[in-house]
Amino acid sequence: MSYWCQKSHGTNSDIHSNKPILRQIMAVKNVNWETIERRLKAHPHEATEEDKFGVTALHHTIRKQNQLCQSRSCGNDIRSSSDSNADNRNDSAEKNANAVPMKIFRLLIDEYPDSLCICDKMTGCNALHVACSSHCSDEMKEVIMMILDTRPDTSMQLCGDGRLPLHRCKDVQIAQRLIDIYPEGLGVVTKKHGYLPLHGACSDSTTSPDVVELFIENGVRNKVGTSIGNGHHCGGLLVKDLHGDIPIKIIFRRVLFLKSSSSSSSFSDETLWKKLCIVVKATYLAMHGLPCINPSPKSKDNIDSYSEHGDIPLVHAIIECGGHTNLVKYTLQLHPEQALWRDRDGRTPLSIACAKNETNNEIINLLIDSKNVDIKGTEDGHGGDNHKKGSKIEEKKVVQGRAAACMADTKGRLPLHLAVASGRTLKNGVELIADAAPLAMQTRDIQTGMYPFQLASIPNYKWDNTCIDTIYSMV
């Protein structure tokens, strides 16, 4: 039990009844909310007092509630992992008994509504910033709604780091309310990291995946970020922070860290994995100039973020967005059938990897050196989760890598053509692809009419990046 919330007994409940409200709330021990309520009703002017850091009684009360929520959350984790007995139950009962009553928040706000706009001198945060940074328990949601009903303009105040309350929000209902009040907040960039609210939601492990999806949908509608053509915007998905990272790169880094620190082959953080699936597919669409939602939905309750273009294969999206080798390998273990699926441009994961010069050579090696698996596909050779009713599904045993190396995209380009055209060299994937599909070296590229060795001899950068070994090996 946190010692600040120890319950006072007997006559001790009124020991501090003559002390100002601020001092009683700041007390580490013996916080008695009934005493504070009586004092506040008798001396309402004390709600206006601030400490030396410019922090009001309301700020301190919200922080007390945050500490209680965190302590309660940790206690729940402990009880779920071990068999605690009466001590834990008593501890939980005492914490619940010492929770801040809603009437205390209401009294403090009613007596001094201007305290909602006061920012402390250390961080520049107002009461709404402090409340939104919490774990968003039901009690804290009620407090946030109380603040927004009283002073909705507090949602537009920036803290010292240039963050809005929206940057700190972890709950989808609160996020929607903040967006309704100040939709322009979706495009506000912080000073320290250059984060949009979307970057912050991807970085914070406690933020709900629903909040991430909400930021993307509303970002597209409010034209946040760069234009992707046809009057559409990326919604923040392609906006780089001060470190040069787009939101999906932040998630990739977190996933990679968790995978490297865990000995298990599975991925335990379900929340982070859901975020990855949402953001990587939306980023894939944005990179292809496609909006991830209908910017003007007929009904706000019937939004299907990806229905217009069909479901995006996860392996394709991760490779397109520059996912790490270990992440691609893990995703292939989950969805081995996607190795031969085609995207809307008829590209397999191998074609996507070959077309990107910056893709790690290990990924091409992984896709080429795949084991035999059961591949499911439709009659036309395309795969997907959204097969039409009545479409014939066939299952066949194939060698994944060699089959993918022989599959051309909708423009008729083989992975070998894409690899040499992107500037890849013999030791950077070309040799692997040529070994898997030797006939591709004798096949002209439909787009240019050139053989692979001719494509390899053309510099495609400002400098001459051609490799004589690559050219000679394919002659």
XYZ file of C-alpha atoms in Angstrom:
475
model
C 0.000 0.000 0.000
C 1.271 3.447 -0.920
C 1.983 5.214 2.319
C 0.513 8.547 1.192
C -2.948 6.992 1.071
C -2.893 5.414 4.534
C -6.228 5.908 6.171
C -6.345 8.014 9.301
C -8.155 6.633 12.343
C -10.128 8.013 15.240
C -9.625 11.690 16.064
C -6.678 11.871 13.646
C -9.133 12.527 10.803
C -9.504 16.131 11.924
C -5.917 16.842 12.958
C -5.324 19.055 9.921
C -8.828 20.536 9.684
C -7.493 24.035 10.411
C -4.760 23.890 7.785
C -5.276 25.447 4.328
C -6.640 23.136 1.645
C -3.454 23.194 -0.431
C -1.315 22.003 2.500
C -3.779 19.233 3.326
C -3.841 17.948 -0.271
C -0.045 18.112 -0.511
C 0.318 16.006 2.646
C 2.156 12.758 2.018
C 0.101 10.948 4.653
C -3.310 11.288 6.260
C -5.149 12.852 3.323
C -8.738 12.988 4.519
C -11.079 14.088 1.750
C -14.048 14.640 4.067
C -12.023 17.152 6.046
C -10.895 18.850 2.847
C -14.491 19.052 1.632
C -15.645 20.721 4.839
C -12.713 23.144 4.765
C -13.351 23.990 1.123
C -17.005 24.787 1.753
C -16.077 26.973 4.712
C -13.138 28.720 3.003
C -13.758 28.593 -0.785
C -11.111 31.264 -1.465
C -8.400 28.737 -0.543
C -9.044 26.972 -3.884
C -7.182 29.864 -5.541
C -3.919 29.302 -3.665
C -0.791 28.142 -5.502
C 2.458 26.653 -4.252
C 5.883 28.089 -5.153
C 5.840 26.223 -8.488
C 2.509 27.692 -9.552
C 0.648 24.461 -8.881
C -2.924 24.808 -7.631
C -4.947 22.552 -5.341
C -6.689 21.147 -8.429
C -3.351 20.147 -10.015
C -2.294 18.378 -6.835
C -5.646 16.593 -6.514
C -5.420 15.270 -10.065
C -1.882 14.050 -9.412
C -3.038 12.294 -6.243
C -5.704 10.517 -8.273
C -3.103 9.584 -10.925
C -0.859 8.044 -8.266
C -3.765 6.064 -6.903
C -4.679 4.768 -10.390
C -1.079 3.721 -11.047
C -0.825 2.028 -7.652
C -4.122 0.238 -8.274
C -2.940 -0.886 -11.709
C 0.308 -2.279 -10.311
C -1.646 -4.056 -7.592
C -3.899 -5.691 -10.175
C -0.862 -6.933 -12.103
C 0.619 -8.457 -8.955
C -2.621 -10.167 -7.982
C -3.073 -11.569 -11.488
C 0.395 -13.142 -11.442
C 0.379 -14.479 -7.853
C -2.107 -15.739 -5.349
C -2.341 -12.896 -2.823
C -4.634 -13.138 0.133
C -6.294 -10.945 2.658
C -3.477 -8.382 2.775
C -3.889 -7.553 -0.881
C -7.668 -7.383 -0.551
C -7.379 -5.043 2.427
C -4.801 -2.985 0.551
C -7.144 -2.656 -2.408
C -10.072 -1.723 -0.173
C -8.045 1.020 1.509
C -6.923 2.440 -1.838
C -10.506 2.534 -3.072
C -11.591 4.170 0.176
C -8.943 6.892 -0.286
C -9.846 7.613 -3.901
C -10.558 11.290 -4.522
C -14.355 11.825 -4.517
C -15.761 13.490 -7.637
C -17.369 16.169 -5.475
C -13.885 17.400 -4.501
C -12.997 17.977 -8.159
C -16.363 19.656 -8.722
C -15.921 21.965 -5.721
C -12.383 22.980 -6.744
C -13.478 23.713 -10.324
C -16.632 25.580 -9.317
C -14.827 27.722 -6.740
C -11.915 28.577 -9.035
C -12.614 27.746 -12.723
C -9.644 29.853 -13.803
C -7.360 27.266 -12.184
C -8.015 25.107 -15.270
C -6.003 27.557 -17.376
C -3.105 27.951 -14.940
C 0.135 26.277 -16.079
C 2.747 25.221 -13.549
C 6.156 26.855 -13.716
C 8.122 23.623 -14.161
C 6.495 21.956 -17.165
C 3.948 24.516 -18.323
C 1.157 21.944 -17.977
C -2.398 22.902 -17.127
C -4.829 20.636 -15.272
C -6.030 19.006 -18.512
C -2.455 18.061 -19.496
C -1.977 16.390 -16.119
C -5.289 14.534 -16.348
C -4.699 13.315 -19.939
C -1.269 11.937 -19.054
C -2.850 9.491 -16.593
C -3.892 5.882 -17.185
C -7.410 7.125 -17.949
C -9.419 5.270 -15.356
C -13.182 5.803 -15.345
C -12.767 8.356 -12.569
C -10.156 10.320 -14.498
C -12.286 10.262 -17.677
C -15.055 11.866 -15.674
C -12.647 14.542 -14.429
C -11.433 15.255 -17.977
C -14.996 15.603 -19.247
C -15.720 17.922 -16.295
C -12.758 20.122 -17.293
C -13.762 20.195 -20.976
C -17.369 21.044 -20.131
C -16.197 23.963 -17.982
C -13.313 25.311 -20.083
C -13.023 23.650 -23.517
C -10.354 26.197 -24.495
C -7.866 24.454 -22.171
C -7.550 21.771 -24.883
C -5.745 24.379 -27.039
C -3.093 25.312 -24.476
C 0.484 24.232 -25.166
C 2.804 23.102 -22.389
C 6.480 24.041 -22.228
C 7.397 21.300 -24.720
C 4.765 22.484 -27.187
C 2.411 19.581 -26.471
C -1.348 19.795 -26.441
C -3.462 17.597 -24.150
C -4.185 15.657 -27.362
C -0.515 14.599 -27.518
C -0.891 12.964 -24.096
C -4.314 11.391 -24.594
C -4.574 7.610 -24.159
C -8.321 6.976 -24.416
C -10.309 7.021 -27.668
C -13.397 8.747 -26.225
C -11.335 11.556 -24.725
C -9.317 11.851 -27.948
C -12.504 12.189 -30.000
C -13.773 14.935 -27.688
C -10.472 16.834 -27.934
C -10.489 16.543 -31.734
C -14.076 17.786 -31.923
C -13.090 20.873 -29.932
C -9.767 21.566 -31.694
C -9.246 19.490 -34.879
C -6.239 21.632 -35.816
C -4.434 20.030 -32.880
C -3.791 16.945 -35.024
C -1.223 18.993 -36.957
C 0.584 20.566 -33.983
C 4.251 19.548 -33.737
C 6.098 19.389 -30.405
C 9.359 21.255 -29.816
C 11.530 18.495 -28.371
C 10.968 15.609 -30.791
C 8.876 17.170 -33.540
C 6.005 14.801 -32.746
C 2.475 15.034 -34.066
C -0.153 13.454 -31.778
C 0.102 10.385 -34.057
C 3.849 10.042 -33.353
C 3.192 10.301 -29.623
C 0.443 7.669 -29.719
C 2.745 5.280 -31.607
C 5.559 5.872 -29.138
C 3.537 5.548 -25.912
C 2.962 1.908 -24.977
C -0.065 2.779 -22.811
C -2.023 4.505 -25.591
C -4.889 2.489 -27.067
C -4.602 1.277 -30.711
C -8.058 2.797 -31.212
C -6.542 6.216 -30.526
C -3.922 5.608 -33.228
C -6.599 4.674 -35.751
C -8.679 7.703 -34.750
C -5.700 10.038 -35.297
C -5.115 8.565 -38.762
C -8.766 8.823 -39.839
C -9.227 12.384 -38.589
C -5.777 13.403 -39.825
C -6.743 12.423 -43.368
C -10.044 14.296 -43.152
C -8.393 17.416 -41.715
C -5.595 17.347 -44.345
C -2.769 16.806 -41.860
C 0.676 16.127 -43.305
C 1.925 16.014 -46.865
C -0.246 15.719 -49.963
C -0.360 12.256 -51.571
C -2.243 13.366 -54.692
C -5.852 13.721 -55.807
C -6.556 16.179 -53.003
C -5.724 13.642 -50.287
C -3.236 13.982 -47.430
C -1.261 11.355 -45.542
C -2.874 12.169 -42.187
C 0.557 12.423 -40.543
C 1.677 8.930 -41.600
C 4.509 10.254 -43.798
C 5.514 13.190 -41.576
C 9.027 12.846 -40.165
C 9.904 13.895 -36.630
C 13.125 15.729 -35.725
C 14.966 12.393 -35.818
C 13.796 11.666 -39.369
C 11.304 8.942 -38.347
C 7.747 8.544 -39.580
C 5.268 6.949 -37.113
C 5.714 3.390 -38.425
C 9.481 3.618 -37.883
C 8.850 4.439 -34.218
C 6.708 1.306 -33.883
C 9.292 -0.814 -35.754
C 11.925 0.307 -33.269
C 9.760 -0.582 -30.282
C 8.838 -3.982 -31.701
C 12.474 -4.747 -32.471
C 13.496 -3.776 -28.928
C 10.850 -6.040 -27.375
C 11.787 -8.933 -29.652
C 15.498 -8.577 -28.892
C 14.875 -8.439 -25.136
C 12.633 -11.529 -25.159
C 13.799 -15.111 -25.592
C 10.345 -16.196 -26.774
C 9.664 -16.609 -30.500
C 6.178 -15.160 -30.034
C 5.296 -11.512 -29.539
C 3.722 -10.764 -26.161
C 2.673 -7.093 -26.462
C -0.709 -7.370 -28.145
C -1.353 -3.617 -27.978
C 1.855 -2.758 -29.820
C 1.235 -5.453 -32.436
C -2.258 -4.059 -33.113
C -0.745 -0.598 -33.545
C 1.780 -2.010 -35.988
C -0.920 -3.689 -38.076
C -2.992 -0.499 -38.226
C -0.165 1.918 -38.988
C 1.846 -0.215 -41.422
C -1.164 -0.895 -43.642
C -2.241 2.749 -43.602
C 1.351 3.840 -44.368
C 1.491 1.381 -47.262
C -1.607 3.007 -48.774
C -0.254 6.524 -48.202
C 3.029 5.603 -49.928
C 0.968 4.551 -52.963
C -0.998 7.794 -52.965
C -4.173 6.158 -51.672
C -6.255 7.513 -48.782
C -6.672 4.998 -45.989
C -10.262 6.145 -45.441
C -13.071 7.829 -47.312
C -12.415 11.512 -46.451
C -16.164 12.289 -46.517
C -17.954 9.294 -45.028
C -21.738 9.237 -45.284
C -21.968 7.881 -41.763
C -19.424 8.415 -39.031
C -20.454 5.095 -37.491
C -19.670 3.042 -40.590
C -16.028 3.748 -41.294
C -13.968 0.853 -42.615
C -10.444 2.173 -42.847
C -9.278 -0.250 -45.486
C -12.447 -1.529 -47.179
C -12.107 0.581 -50.335
C -8.812 -1.034 -51.376
C -9.225 -4.424 -49.716
C -7.142 -5.760 -46.891
C -3.410 -5.140 -47.282
C -1.161 -8.216 -46.831
C 0.890 -7.592 -43.700
C 4.169 -8.992 -45.099
C 3.942 -6.715 -48.164
C 3.224 -3.639 -46.037
C 6.088 -4.280 -43.605
C 8.631 -4.739 -46.414
C 7.320 -1.668 -48.260
C 7.684 0.429 -45.100
C 11.237 -0.747 -44.388
C 10.669 -3.294 -41.641
C 13.663 -5.035 -40.092
C 14.661 -8.567 -41.148
C 13.619 -10.087 -37.820
C 10.189 -8.486 -38.090
C 9.725 -9.776 -41.661
C 10.798 -13.235 -40.537
C 8.360 -13.213 -37.621
C 5.487 -12.034 -39.847
C 6.247 -14.753 -42.403
C 6.036 -17.306 -39.600
C 2.566 -15.984 -38.791
C 1.463 -15.715 -42.437
C 3.632 -18.007 -44.605
C 0.977 -18.022 -47.334
C 1.536 -14.306 -47.981
C 4.963 -15.023 -49.520
C 3.250 -15.631 -52.875
C 0.352 -13.245 -52.507
C 0.214 -10.296 -54.875
C -0.691 -6.753 -53.909
C -2.826 -4.418 -56.017
C 0.144 -3.926 -58.390
C 0.679 -7.674 -58.754
C 3.844 -7.600 -56.638
C 4.973 -10.364 -54.307
C 6.996 -9.490 -51.184
C 10.140 -10.403 -53.148
C 9.270 -7.919 -55.911
C 8.714 -5.172 -53.342
C 12.034 -5.922 -51.633
C 13.917 -6.006 -54.954
C 12.510 -2.658 -56.078
C 13.825 -0.899 -52.970
C 17.587 -0.460 -53.081
C 17.714 0.277 -49.355
C 16.025 -3.006 -48.387
C 18.394 -5.183 -46.387
C 19.930 -7.976 -48.448
C 19.050 -10.378 -45.630
C 15.347 -9.894 -46.416
C 15.862 -10.954 -50.042
C 17.872 -13.915 -48.825
C 15.049 -14.764 -46.401
C 12.404 -14.601 -49.141
C 14.500 -16.630 -51.596
C 15.546 -19.255 -49.060
C 12.033 -20.061 -47.834
C 11.002 -23.608 -47.015
C 8.172 -25.562 -48.643
C 4.783 -24.440 -47.368
C 1.124 -24.816 -48.294
C 0.141 -21.782 -50.322
C -3.478 -20.774 -50.752
C -4.492 -18.662 -53.688
C -7.419 -17.795 -55.898
C -7.934 -18.897 -59.489
C -6.130 -15.839 -60.844
C -3.086 -16.389 -58.618
C -3.910 -13.536 -56.234
C -4.157 -14.099 -52.509
C -5.935 -12.224 -49.783
C -8.187 -12.360 -46.770
C -11.108 -10.939 -48.714
C -11.845 -13.645 -51.302
C -15.165 -13.211 -53.065
C -17.893 -15.721 -52.350
C -17.771 -18.705 -54.654
C -14.172 -18.119 -55.725
C -12.266 -21.371 -56.107
C -9.445 -21.887 -53.598
C -6.625 -24.200 -54.541
C -3.836 -25.523 -52.361
C -0.547 -26.646 -53.803
C 2.968 -27.430 -52.623
C 5.520 -24.999 -54.051
C 9.020 -23.807 -53.364
C 8.320 -20.292 -52.129
C 11.462 -18.446 -53.082
C 11.883 -19.861 -56.607
C 8.196 -19.363 -57.397
C 8.286 -15.727 -56.278
C 11.440 -15.070 -58.331
C 9.531 -16.131 -61.468
C 6.411 -14.052 -60.811
C 6.075 -10.790 -62.754
C 4.026 -7.831 -61.553
C 1.167 -6.219 -63.479
C 3.704 -4.293 -65.592
C 5.412 -7.532 -66.593
C 8.595 -6.883 -64.591
C 10.314 -9.791 -62.855
C 12.077 -9.399 -59.483
C 15.445 -9.538 -61.306
C 14.458 -6.593 -63.537
C 13.346 -4.611 -60.493
C 16.532 -5.441 -58.591
C 19.023 -4.350 -61.252
C 16.922 -1.308 -62.183
C 17.017 -0.158 -58.531
C 20.818 -0.337 -58.506
C 21.313 -3.632 -56.697
C 24.571 -5.455 -57.368
C 25.659 -9.071 -57.580
C 26.394 -9.317 -53.853
C 23.353 -7.276 -52.916
C 20.680 -9.761 -53.910
C 21.079 -10.109 -57.699
C 23.014 -13.381 -57.458
C 20.383 -14.912 -55.194
C 17.532 -13.928 -57.532
C 19.378 -15.091 -60.651
C 20.083 -18.491 -59.058
C 16.404 -18.872 -58.146
C 15.176 -17.847 -61.625
C 17.995 -18.341 -64.175
C 15.653 -17.841 -67.152
C 15.016 -14.287 -65.970
C 18.530 -13.344 -67.184
C 17.369 -14.174 -70.725
C 14.057 -12.323 -70.395
C 13.607 -8.779 -71.653
C 12.055 -6.181 -69.390
C 8.685 -5.327 -70.972
C 8.902 -1.700 -69.848
C 12.286 -0.939 -71.432
C 12.868 -3.841 -73.821
C 16.251 -4.430 -72.178
C 17.865 -7.550 -70.806
C 18.873 -7.526 -67.112
C 22.580 -7.008 -67.908
C 21.661 -3.924 -69.952
C 19.566 -2.527 -67.107
C 22.477 -3.144 -64.737
C 24.791 -1.024 -66.907
C 22.642 2.103 -66.610
C 23.506 4.420 -63.672
C 20.326 5.370 -61.830
C 21.849 7.849 -59.378
C 23.816 11.067 -59.755
C 26.951 8.988 -59.513
C 27.937 5.896 -61.501
C 26.769 3.022 -59.333
C 27.110 0.308 -61.999
C 28.981 -2.873 -61.080
C 31.028 -4.651 -63.763
C 30.760 -7.969 -61.915
C 26.960 -7.720 -61.936
C 26.888 -6.925 -65.658
C 29.401 -9.625 -66.629
C 27.699 -12.361 -64.582
C 24.430 -11.908 -66.519
C 25.885 -11.697 -70.042
